[in-house]
Short mmCIF file of C-alpha atoms and ligand atoms in Angstrom, two decimals:
data_model
loop_
_atom_site.label_atom_id
_atom_site.label_comp_id
_atom_site.label_asym_id
_atom_site.label_seq_id
_atom_site.Cartn_x
_atom_site.Cartn_y
_atom_site.Cartn_z
CA UNK A 167 155.04 216.41 148.60
CA UNK A 168 155.74 213.03 147.08
CA UNK A 169 154.22 209.85 148.58
CA UNK A 170 157.43 208.41 149.91
CA UNK A 171 158.47 211.74 151.58
CA UNK A 172 154.98 212.01 152.70
CA UNK A 173 155.02 208.67 154.42
CA UNK A 174 158.47 209.43 155.92
CA UNK A 175 157.12 212.44 157.84
CA UNK A 176 154.13 210.33 158.71
CA UNK A 177 156.31 207.54 160.31
CA UNK A 178 158.31 210.25 162.13
CA UNK A 179 154.85 211.49 163.68
CA UNK A 180 153.98 208.10 164.46
CA UNK A 181 157.20 207.34 166.35
CA UNK A 182 156.73 210.45 168.33
CA UNK A 183 153.17 209.49 169.34
CA UNK A 184 154.11 205.86 170.02
CA UNK A 185 156.93 207.15 172.36
CA UNK A 186 154.42 209.13 174.35
CA UNK A 187 151.59 206.59 174.59
CA UNK A 188 152.84 204.03 177.16
CA UNK A 189 149.25 202.53 177.82
CA UNK A 190 149.23 201.47 174.15
CA UNK A 191 152.62 199.87 174.46
CA UNK A 192 151.19 197.88 177.36
CA UNK A 193 148.09 196.87 175.47
CA UNK A 194 150.23 195.87 172.59
CA UNK A 195 152.43 193.74 175.02
CA UNK A 196 149.52 192.15 176.71
CA UNK A 197 147.38 191.25 173.69
CA UNK A 198 149.92 190.44 170.99
CA UNK A 199 149.73 186.82 171.82
CA UNK A 200 146.12 186.64 173.01
CA UNK A 201 145.03 188.26 169.65
CA UNK A 202 141.42 189.00 171.03
CA UNK A 203 140.51 190.47 167.64
CA UNK A 204 141.72 187.73 165.26
CA UNK A 205 139.54 187.18 162.38
CA UNK A 206 137.64 190.35 162.72
CA UNK A 207 137.65 193.48 160.61
CA UNK A 208 137.48 196.54 162.78
CA UNK A 209 136.54 199.73 161.04
CA UNK A 210 137.89 202.84 162.75
CA UNK A 211 136.41 206.35 161.89
CA UNK A 212 138.17 209.20 163.43
CA UNK A 213 140.69 212.09 162.98
CA UNK A 214 143.40 210.14 161.23
CA UNK A 215 146.61 211.67 162.66
CA UNK A 216 149.52 210.24 164.58
CA UNK A 217 147.74 209.24 167.96
CA UNK A 218 144.92 207.48 166.00
CA UNK A 219 147.63 205.83 164.10
CA UNK A 220 149.21 204.16 167.16
CA UNK A 221 145.79 203.04 168.19
CA UNK A 222 145.18 201.42 164.76
CA UNK A 223 148.62 199.56 164.94
CA UNK A 224 147.55 198.39 168.60
CA UNK A 225 144.35 197.02 167.18
CA UNK A 226 146.26 195.26 164.39
CA UNK A 227 148.82 193.94 166.86
CA UNK A 228 145.95 192.55 168.73
CA UNK A 229 144.90 190.52 165.61
CA UNK A 230 142.35 192.74 163.83
CA UNK A 231 142.20 193.41 160.25
CA UNK A 232 142.02 197.23 160.59
CA UNK A 233 140.27 199.62 158.06
CA UNK A 234 140.13 203.38 158.72
CA UNK A 235 138.56 206.47 157.39
CA UNK A 236 138.29 210.17 158.49
CA UNK A 237 135.43 211.39 160.72
CA UNK A 238 135.72 215.01 159.53
CA UNK A 239 136.84 216.69 156.28
CA UNK A 240 139.64 218.79 157.57
CA UNK A 241 141.17 216.78 160.38
CA UNK A 242 143.20 213.90 158.77
CA UNK A 243 146.86 214.17 157.94
CA UNK A 244 148.06 212.84 154.51
CA UNK A 245 151.40 211.88 155.65
CA UNK A 246 150.17 209.83 158.59
CA UNK A 247 147.55 208.21 156.32
CA UNK A 248 150.35 207.28 153.87
CA UNK A 249 152.40 205.81 156.73
CA UNK A 250 149.73 203.81 158.05
CA UNK A 251 148.80 202.43 154.61
CA UNK A 252 152.33 200.89 154.55
CA UNK A 253 151.55 198.74 157.52
CA UNK A 254 150.38 195.18 157.42
CA UNK A 255 146.83 194.65 158.51
CA UNK A 256 145.91 198.36 158.22
CA UNK A 257 144.22 199.81 155.18
CA UNK A 258 142.67 203.18 155.03
CA UNK A 259 140.78 205.88 153.03
CA UNK A 260 141.19 209.44 154.37
CA UNK A 261 142.41 212.77 153.14
CA UNK A 262 142.79 216.27 154.42
CA UNK A 263 140.57 218.90 153.13
CA UNK A 264 138.09 216.89 151.24
CA UNK A 265 134.60 218.04 150.41
CA UNK A 266 131.51 216.42 152.40
CA UNK A 267 130.72 214.47 149.15
CA UNK A 268 134.33 213.17 148.93
CA UNK A 269 134.16 212.20 152.64
CA UNK A 270 131.02 210.20 151.97
CA UNK A 271 132.87 208.18 149.19
CA UNK A 272 135.81 207.50 151.55
CA UNK A 273 133.39 206.18 154.07
CA UNK A 274 131.70 204.12 151.40
CA UNK A 275 135.13 202.44 150.40
CA UNK A 276 135.88 201.69 154.06
CA UNK A 277 132.47 199.98 154.31
CA UNK A 278 133.31 197.89 151.26
CA UNK A 279 135.49 195.82 153.88
CA UNK A 280 132.14 194.81 155.70
CA UNK A 281 133.43 195.57 159.12
CA UNK A 282 132.47 193.28 162.08
CA UNK A 283 132.82 196.20 164.49
CA UNK A 284 132.89 200.14 164.17
CA UNK A 285 134.91 202.19 166.54
CA UNK A 286 133.54 205.66 165.72
CA UNK A 287 133.81 209.36 166.21
CA UNK A 288 130.63 211.45 166.01
CA UNK A 289 128.78 208.38 164.64
CA UNK A 290 129.86 209.25 161.22
CA UNK A 291 130.52 205.73 159.75
CA UNK A 292 127.65 204.28 161.92
CA UNK A 293 125.11 206.67 160.43
CA UNK A 294 126.77 205.94 156.88
CA UNK A 295 126.29 202.25 157.36
CA UNK A 296 122.66 202.61 158.37
CA UNK A 297 122.06 204.65 155.36
CA UNK A 298 124.30 203.34 152.52
CA UNK A 299 124.85 199.67 153.52
CA UNK A 300 121.75 198.27 155.41
CA UNK A 301 122.87 194.95 154.04
CA UNK A 302 125.84 195.15 156.51
CA UNK A 303 123.66 195.71 159.69
CA UNK A 304 123.06 191.92 160.14
CA UNK A 305 126.76 191.24 160.23
CA UNK A 306 127.77 194.02 162.57
CA UNK A 307 128.42 193.06 166.17
CA UNK A 308 128.38 196.66 167.45
CA UNK A 309 129.90 199.98 167.78
CA UNK A 310 131.95 201.87 170.34
CA UNK A 311 131.51 205.67 170.14
CA UNK A 312 133.99 208.13 171.36
CA UNK A 313 132.64 211.61 171.25
CA UNK A 314 129.68 213.64 172.72
CA UNK A 315 128.13 214.27 169.42
CA UNK A 316 128.22 210.70 168.41
CA UNK A 317 126.59 209.42 171.49
CA UNK A 318 123.74 212.08 170.95
CA UNK A 319 123.40 210.89 167.34
CA UNK A 320 123.24 207.22 168.27
CA UNK A 321 120.65 208.04 170.74
CA UNK A 322 118.74 209.77 168.02
CA UNK A 323 119.06 206.54 165.96
CA UNK A 324 117.45 204.60 168.90
CA UNK A 325 114.64 207.05 169.23
CA UNK A 326 114.02 206.60 165.43
CA UNK A 327 114.12 202.85 165.56
CA UNK A 328 117.20 202.87 163.41
CA UNK A 329 119.68 201.04 165.78
CA UNK A 330 119.87 197.50 165.36
CA UNK A 331 123.13 196.64 167.24
CA UNK A 332 124.49 197.37 170.60
CA UNK A 333 126.50 200.68 171.03
CA UNK A 334 128.95 201.41 173.77
CA UNK A 335 129.04 205.10 174.88
CA UNK A 336 132.72 205.32 175.43
CA UNK A 337 132.52 209.10 175.62
CA UNK A 338 130.56 208.75 178.95
CA UNK A 339 133.25 206.88 180.68
CA UNK A 340 135.08 208.90 183.20
CA UNK A 341 138.50 207.77 181.71
CA UNK A 342 137.22 209.61 178.47
CA UNK A 343 135.33 212.69 179.10
CA UNK A 344 136.91 213.66 182.30
CA UNK A 345 140.34 214.04 180.61
CA UNK A 346 140.04 214.11 176.82
CA UNK A 347 137.15 216.58 176.64
CA UNK A 348 138.45 218.75 179.69
CA UNK A 349 142.11 218.59 179.26
CA UNK A 350 142.50 217.51 175.62
CA UNK A 351 140.17 219.92 174.12
CA UNK A 352 140.95 222.53 176.59
CA UNK A 353 144.75 222.55 175.89
CA UNK A 354 144.67 221.85 172.14
CA UNK A 355 141.88 224.21 171.24
CA UNK A 356 143.53 227.04 173.04
CA UNK A 357 147.14 226.44 171.76
CA UNK A 358 145.95 226.13 168.21
CA UNK A 359 143.90 229.34 168.53
CA UNK A 360 147.02 230.96 169.89
CA UNK A 361 149.34 229.58 167.02
CA UNK A 362 146.88 230.25 164.22
CA UNK A 363 146.37 233.98 165.25
CA UNK A 364 149.74 234.58 167.06
CA UNK A 365 147.57 236.69 169.43
CA UNK A 366 148.03 236.90 173.40
CA UNK A 367 145.45 235.33 175.82
CA UNK A 368 146.49 237.31 178.78
CA UNK A 369 144.07 240.11 179.41
CA UNK A 370 141.72 239.11 176.64
CA UNK A 371 137.94 238.88 176.93
CA UNK A 372 137.20 235.25 175.99
CA UNK A 373 133.75 233.95 175.44
CA UNK A 374 133.20 230.31 175.72
CA UNK A 375 129.98 228.91 174.40
CA UNK A 376 128.87 225.98 176.16
CA UNK A 377 129.92 224.87 179.65
CA UNK A 378 129.93 221.16 179.08
CA UNK A 379 133.14 219.08 179.44
CA UNK A 380 135.03 220.95 176.55
CA UNK A 381 133.77 224.25 177.62
CA UNK A 382 134.87 223.70 181.20
CA UNK A 383 138.34 222.71 179.99
CA UNK A 384 138.59 225.74 177.57
CA UNK A 385 137.24 228.23 180.06
CA UNK A 386 139.45 227.42 182.98
CA UNK A 387 142.68 226.91 180.94
CA UNK A 388 141.93 230.43 179.35
CA UNK A 389 141.70 231.94 182.76
CA UNK A 390 144.76 230.23 183.79
CA UNK A 391 146.49 232.14 180.94
CA UNK A 392 145.31 235.43 182.15
CA UNK A 393 142.12 235.67 180.03
CA UNK A 394 138.76 237.18 181.35
CA UNK A 395 136.25 234.47 180.64
CA UNK A 396 132.54 234.76 179.98
CA UNK A 397 130.30 231.69 179.55
CA UNK A 398 127.09 231.34 177.66
CA UNK A 399 124.79 228.42 178.40
CA UNK A 400 121.27 227.20 177.77
CA UNK A 401 121.17 224.76 180.79
CA UNK A 402 120.63 226.40 184.10
CA UNK A 403 122.73 224.02 186.31
CA UNK A 404 125.74 224.39 183.86
CA UNK A 405 125.34 228.13 183.97
CA UNK A 406 125.26 228.05 187.73
CA UNK A 407 128.27 225.76 187.76
CA UNK A 408 130.14 228.44 185.59
CA UNK A 409 128.94 231.30 187.89
CA UNK A 410 130.04 229.50 191.09
CA UNK A 411 133.40 228.54 189.57
CA UNK A 412 133.91 232.45 189.32
CA UNK A 413 133.20 232.95 185.72
CA UNK A 414 130.79 235.59 184.16
CA UNK A 415 127.74 234.11 182.66
CA UNK A 416 125.89 236.19 180.03
CA UNK A 417 123.41 235.68 177.10
CA UNK A 418 125.08 235.56 173.65
CA UNK A 419 123.59 238.89 172.69
CA UNK A 420 125.33 240.51 175.59
CA UNK A 421 128.66 238.39 175.40
CA UNK A 422 128.86 239.39 171.62
CA UNK A 423 129.53 242.99 172.59
CA UNK A 424 132.49 242.32 174.92
CA UNK A 425 134.26 239.40 173.52
CA UNK A 426 137.75 239.51 171.87
CA UNK A 427 137.97 235.72 171.18
CA UNK A 428 134.91 233.37 170.93
CA UNK A 429 135.17 229.69 171.19
CA UNK A 430 132.01 227.36 170.67
CA UNK A 431 131.98 224.06 172.39
CA UNK A 432 128.26 223.11 172.40
CA UNK A 433 127.76 220.32 169.94
CA UNK A 434 124.75 222.51 168.80
CA UNK A 435 124.15 224.52 165.62
CA UNK A 436 124.10 228.20 164.95
CA UNK A 437 125.18 229.36 168.45
CA UNK A 438 126.91 232.25 167.13
CA UNK A 439 124.61 233.92 164.54
CA UNK A 440 124.63 237.13 162.25
CA UNK A 441 122.65 239.03 164.84
CA UNK A 442 125.50 238.41 167.41
CA UNK A 443 128.23 239.11 164.81
CA UNK A 444 126.69 242.46 164.07
CA UNK A 445 127.30 243.55 167.63
CA UNK A 446 130.84 242.42 167.81
CA UNK A 447 134.01 244.52 168.11
CA UNK A 448 136.33 245.11 165.41
CA UNK A 449 139.04 242.28 165.38
CA UNK A 450 136.81 239.59 167.08
CA UNK A 451 138.15 236.18 166.47
CA UNK A 452 135.79 233.33 166.15
CA UNK A 453 136.80 229.73 166.58
CA UNK A 454 135.02 226.30 167.07
CA UNK A 455 135.90 223.27 169.09
CA UNK A 456 132.58 221.17 168.60
CA UNK A 457 132.45 218.43 166.25
CA UNK A 458 130.41 219.89 163.33
CA UNK A 459 131.36 223.16 161.74
CA UNK A 460 127.78 224.59 162.23
CA UNK A 461 128.19 226.18 165.58
CA UNK A 462 129.18 229.47 164.03
CA UNK A 463 127.04 230.58 161.32
CA UNK A 464 129.71 231.12 158.70
CA UNK A 465 127.13 231.69 155.83
CA UNK A 466 125.40 234.30 157.95
CA UNK A 467 128.83 236.07 158.46
CA UNK A 468 129.58 235.89 154.71
CA UNK A 469 126.11 237.37 154.02
CA UNK A 470 126.99 240.43 156.31
CA UNK A 471 130.39 241.09 154.89
CA UNK A 472 131.05 243.52 152.32
CA UNK A 473 134.57 241.97 151.58
CA UNK A 474 136.24 238.77 152.60
CA UNK A 475 140.08 237.84 152.36
CA UNK A 476 142.51 235.51 153.66
CA UNK A 477 144.12 237.30 156.60
CA UNK A 478 146.69 234.53 157.50
CA UNK A 479 146.86 230.75 157.07
CA UNK A 480 143.74 229.36 158.75
CA UNK A 481 142.08 232.85 159.33
CA UNK A 482 139.60 234.46 157.05
CA UNK A 483 138.80 238.09 157.59
CA UNK A 484 135.04 239.28 156.95
CA UNK A 485 134.82 243.02 156.65
CA UNK A 486 131.46 244.43 157.57
CA UNK A 487 130.04 247.52 155.70
CA UNK A 488 131.15 249.91 158.55
CA UNK A 489 134.72 248.73 158.23
CA UNK A 490 134.75 246.35 161.28
CA UNK A 491 136.60 243.00 160.74
CA UNK A 492 135.62 239.62 162.17
CA UNK A 493 138.05 236.72 161.82
CA UNK A 494 136.83 233.21 161.39
CA UNK A 495 139.40 230.47 161.89
CA UNK A 496 139.50 227.29 159.85
CA UNK A 497 136.06 227.74 158.27
CA UNK A 498 134.53 227.14 161.82
CA UNK A 499 135.91 223.50 161.91
CA UNK A 500 137.31 222.03 164.97
CA UNK A 501 140.18 224.43 165.65
CA UNK A 502 142.50 221.91 167.46
CA UNK A 503 142.28 219.48 164.64
CA UNK A 504 141.76 221.64 161.30
CA UNK A 505 144.01 224.63 162.13
CA UNK A 506 147.20 224.87 159.92
CA UNK A 507 149.31 223.90 163.04
CA UNK A 508 146.81 221.33 164.40
CA UNK A 509 147.84 218.13 165.75
CA UNK A 510 144.88 217.32 167.80
CA UNK A 511 144.88 216.47 171.47
CA UNK A 512 148.18 215.72 173.37
CA UNK A 513 149.35 212.24 173.12
CA UNK A 514 149.12 211.33 176.61
CA UNK A 515 145.33 212.12 176.78
CA UNK A 516 144.66 210.07 173.51
CA UNK A 517 146.59 207.32 175.05
CA UNK A 518 143.65 207.07 177.54
CA UNK A 519 140.83 207.70 175.06
CA UNK A 520 141.79 205.08 172.52
CA UNK A 521 142.76 202.59 175.44
CA UNK A 522 139.05 202.93 176.41
CA UNK A 523 137.93 202.21 172.79
CA UNK A 524 140.28 199.27 172.68
CA UNK A 525 139.10 197.82 176.09
CA UNK A 526 135.42 198.58 175.37
CA UNK A 527 135.61 196.90 171.96
CA UNK A 528 137.21 193.83 173.59
CA UNK A 529 134.37 193.82 176.21
CA UNK A 530 131.56 194.28 173.74
CA UNK A 531 132.87 191.45 171.58
CA UNK A 532 133.13 189.21 174.52
CA UNK A 533 129.61 189.94 175.70
CA UNK A 534 127.85 190.46 172.33
CA UNK A 535 125.42 187.78 172.76
CA UNK A 536 124.21 189.26 176.02
CA UNK A 537 123.81 192.84 174.74
CA UNK A 538 120.58 193.97 173.16
CA UNK A 539 120.49 196.63 170.45
CA UNK A 540 120.67 200.06 172.06
CA UNK A 541 123.04 202.36 173.90
CA UNK A 542 125.03 200.76 176.64
CA UNK A 543 127.19 202.19 179.36
CA UNK A 544 130.69 200.65 179.40
CA UNK A 545 131.07 198.83 182.67
CA UNK A 546 132.87 200.53 185.32
CA UNK A 547 135.38 197.71 185.78
CA UNK A 548 136.66 198.47 182.22
CA UNK A 549 137.13 202.11 183.00
CA UNK A 550 139.00 201.35 186.29
CA UNK A 551 141.30 198.88 184.56
CA UNK A 552 142.25 201.51 182.05
CA UNK A 553 142.80 203.97 184.99
CA UNK A 554 144.99 201.59 186.82
CA UNK A 555 147.02 200.93 183.75
CA UNK A 556 147.62 204.57 183.04
CA UNK A 557 148.59 205.08 186.84
CA UNK A 558 151.09 202.28 186.40
CA UNK A 559 152.55 203.74 183.44
CA UNK A 560 152.91 207.15 185.18
CA UNK A 561 154.60 205.31 188.19
CA UNK A 562 151.87 206.55 190.53
CA UNK A 563 150.85 204.36 193.39
CA UNK A 564 147.70 204.68 195.34
CA UNK A 565 146.23 203.24 198.62
CA UNK A 566 143.92 200.46 198.92
CA UNK A 567 140.86 200.23 201.39
CA UNK A 568 141.73 198.22 204.56
CA UNK A 569 139.06 195.47 205.44
CA UNK A 570 137.92 197.75 208.21
CA UNK A 571 137.29 200.65 205.92
CA UNK A 572 135.37 198.43 203.41
CA UNK A 573 133.25 197.20 206.36
CA UNK A 574 132.64 200.78 207.49
CA UNK A 575 131.62 201.62 203.79
CA UNK A 576 129.25 198.61 203.64
CA UNK A 577 127.69 199.16 207.05
CA UNK A 578 124.48 200.95 207.78
CA UNK A 579 123.76 200.31 211.56
CA UNK A 580 125.14 203.09 213.81
CA UNK A 581 126.81 200.68 216.13
CA UNK A 582 128.71 199.13 213.23
CA UNK A 583 129.49 202.59 211.82
CA UNK A 584 130.89 203.98 215.14
CA UNK A 585 132.14 200.94 216.88
CA UNK A 586 132.75 198.23 214.15
CA UNK A 587 136.24 196.58 214.20
P1 NAI B 70 128.58 218.62 176.61
O1 NAI B 70 127.26 218.05 176.35
O2 NAI B 70 129.19 218.14 177.90
O3 NAI B 70 128.44 220.29 176.69
C1 NAI B 70 127.84 220.91 175.70
C2 NAI B 70 127.18 222.12 176.48
O4 NAI B 70 126.78 222.96 175.59
C3 NAI B 70 126.09 221.83 177.35
O5 NAI B 70 126.33 222.20 178.58
C4 NAI B 70 124.93 222.52 176.65
O6 NAI B 70 123.84 222.89 177.66
C5 NAI B 70 125.58 223.63 176.13
N1 NAI B 70 124.81 224.30 174.83
C6 NAI B 70 124.08 223.65 173.96
N2 NAI B 70 123.59 224.51 173.24
C7 NAI B 70 124.03 225.71 173.52
C8 NAI B 70 123.74 227.03 173.10
N3 NAI B 70 123.01 227.26 171.91
N4 NAI B 70 124.38 228.06 173.70
C9 NAI B 70 125.19 227.83 174.73
N5 NAI B 70 125.46 226.62 175.26
C10 NAI B 70 124.80 225.51 174.56
O7 NAI B 70 129.45 218.33 175.37
P2 NAI B 70 131.02 218.24 175.25
O8 NAI B 70 131.70 216.98 175.71
O9 NAI B 70 131.52 219.45 176.00
O10 NAI B 70 131.26 218.28 173.60
C11 NAI B 70 130.90 219.53 172.94
C12 NAI B 70 131.16 219.32 171.44
O11 NAI B 70 132.62 219.17 171.35
C13 NAI B 70 130.68 218.17 170.93
O12 NAI B 70 130.35 218.34 169.60
C14 NAI B 70 131.74 217.16 170.95
O13 NAI B 70 131.64 216.10 170.13
C15 NAI B 70 132.96 217.90 170.77
N6 NAI B 70 134.29 217.44 171.07
C16 NAI B 70 135.32 217.96 170.40
C17 NAI B 70 136.49 217.65 170.78
C18 NAI B 70 137.75 218.32 169.99
O14 NAI B 70 138.66 217.50 169.87
N7 NAI B 70 137.51 219.42 169.63
C19 NAI B 70 136.90 216.53 171.77
C20 NAI B 70 135.55 216.16 172.51
C21 NAI B 70 134.50 216.56 172.16
#
C-alpha cells in the first residue's frame, strides 16, 4: 500500500474514533485557548492506532509539541501512523510488526526530541530513557503511566533507586482500571479471539489465567457469551473472589486438561508452560491479553512440537508428536491489539483512559514543584472531574447530596446521626 493510500485509511479511522470520543472533543474545546501544554514537548508511547491518534491530536490542540512511538512491536497501525505524521505539531516513530531491536531504535528516535513529559504504556519509553538517555533525566518533569505492567515496572525502578522524577499511576485511577481493564480488555480480547479463530464461545471451556481487572472482564464476558469459565490464580483473595462470583478455580495443571480456549491476563511470565501444554486437548487455543508476550511459553511450545504451520492469519498450529495440535494466536502477543483484525479497545473506553492521561499530565505539570521523585496517586478530584465529563457526554444526570445527608455522613454522635436536622 502506498503512503498516500495508507494515510487515507488512517484518516478514515481517526475520523471514526474522533466521532466516538466526545470527552476528547470536550477537552479540545476547553483547552484550545488555554493551551496548558504550550512550549512543552510531550512524548506518548502507546499502541499507535486511531484512539491514541485522537489523544495525540488533543494534546497538540492544547498546545503541546507531540512526539509518539509504539509501546509494543505488533500493535501499531501503519496507516494511522502515516495520517498522524501529516498533522501539525505531531511527529512519530512507529511501525507494525517490528523486531524488539527496531522498536528500541524507534524509541531512541522519539527521545531525540528531548521530551519534557512522557505519557507511557508499560513504562517502555521511561525505562528506555533511563537506560539510553540519562542526560535527559534532568529536564524531565515527570511521567504518567497508563497500564498495570508499567506501574509495576516504575515501582521496580523506585526500589532500584532509578526513578528521579515524579510518576503518576494513572492505571490505578478508578476511571482507568475499572473501565479500560475490565470492559475494554474484556470485550476486545474476546471479540478478537473469536474473529481470529472464527470459533464459537458458547459451550466452550474457557480458562482465564489471572483474575485481576483484565481477567475479571474476560471471565465474566466469556460467561455471558455462554462459556464455562475456569480461573487460575496465585493470589488467594482473587481466587476466592472468582469462586464466590460463581467461577471454577483450579491450578493450571488441572485447568490445562479441560480447557478449549486459554487466555492469559496476569502481567507475569511463563504462566502457561510446556508441562501444561503437554496435558492439553487436541485443538486447544492459546491467547494472551497481558502486556508482554511472555505469559505463554511460545519457545517451550515450539520445542514440544514435531511440526508447526500457519493455520490461518494470526493462528499458528503446533503439532505434538502424538498428532494433537495446539494453536497459538499472534505469537502470544496482546490478542486485542496484535491480531489481524485488531483495533484495540472500543473507542468509548479509550476516551476515558486517555482523558485521564490528559488530565493527569495537566495536574502533574501544574504541581511538579511540589511532587517528589516517586510514584504518586492521581488525586481523586481529577478522576471525579473526568467521570463527570463522561456522564455529561452520555447525557446521564445524577443526584447531589442534600445538606442534611452531608451532615449525616460527617457526624459520629448517635444523637446527631439519628435526630440531626
Ligand atoms: P492485575 O494486577 O489486576 O491482575 C493480574 C492478576 O494475575 C493478579 O490477580 C495476579 O495475582 C494474577 N497472577 C499473577 N501471576 C499469576 C500466575 N502465574 N498464574 C495465575 N495468576 C497470576 O493486572 P491487570 O490490570 O488485570 O493487567 C494484567 C495485564 O494486562 C498487565 O500486563 C497489563 O499491563 C495488561 N493490560 C492489557 C490490556 C490490553 O489491552 N490487552 C489493557 C490493560 C492491561
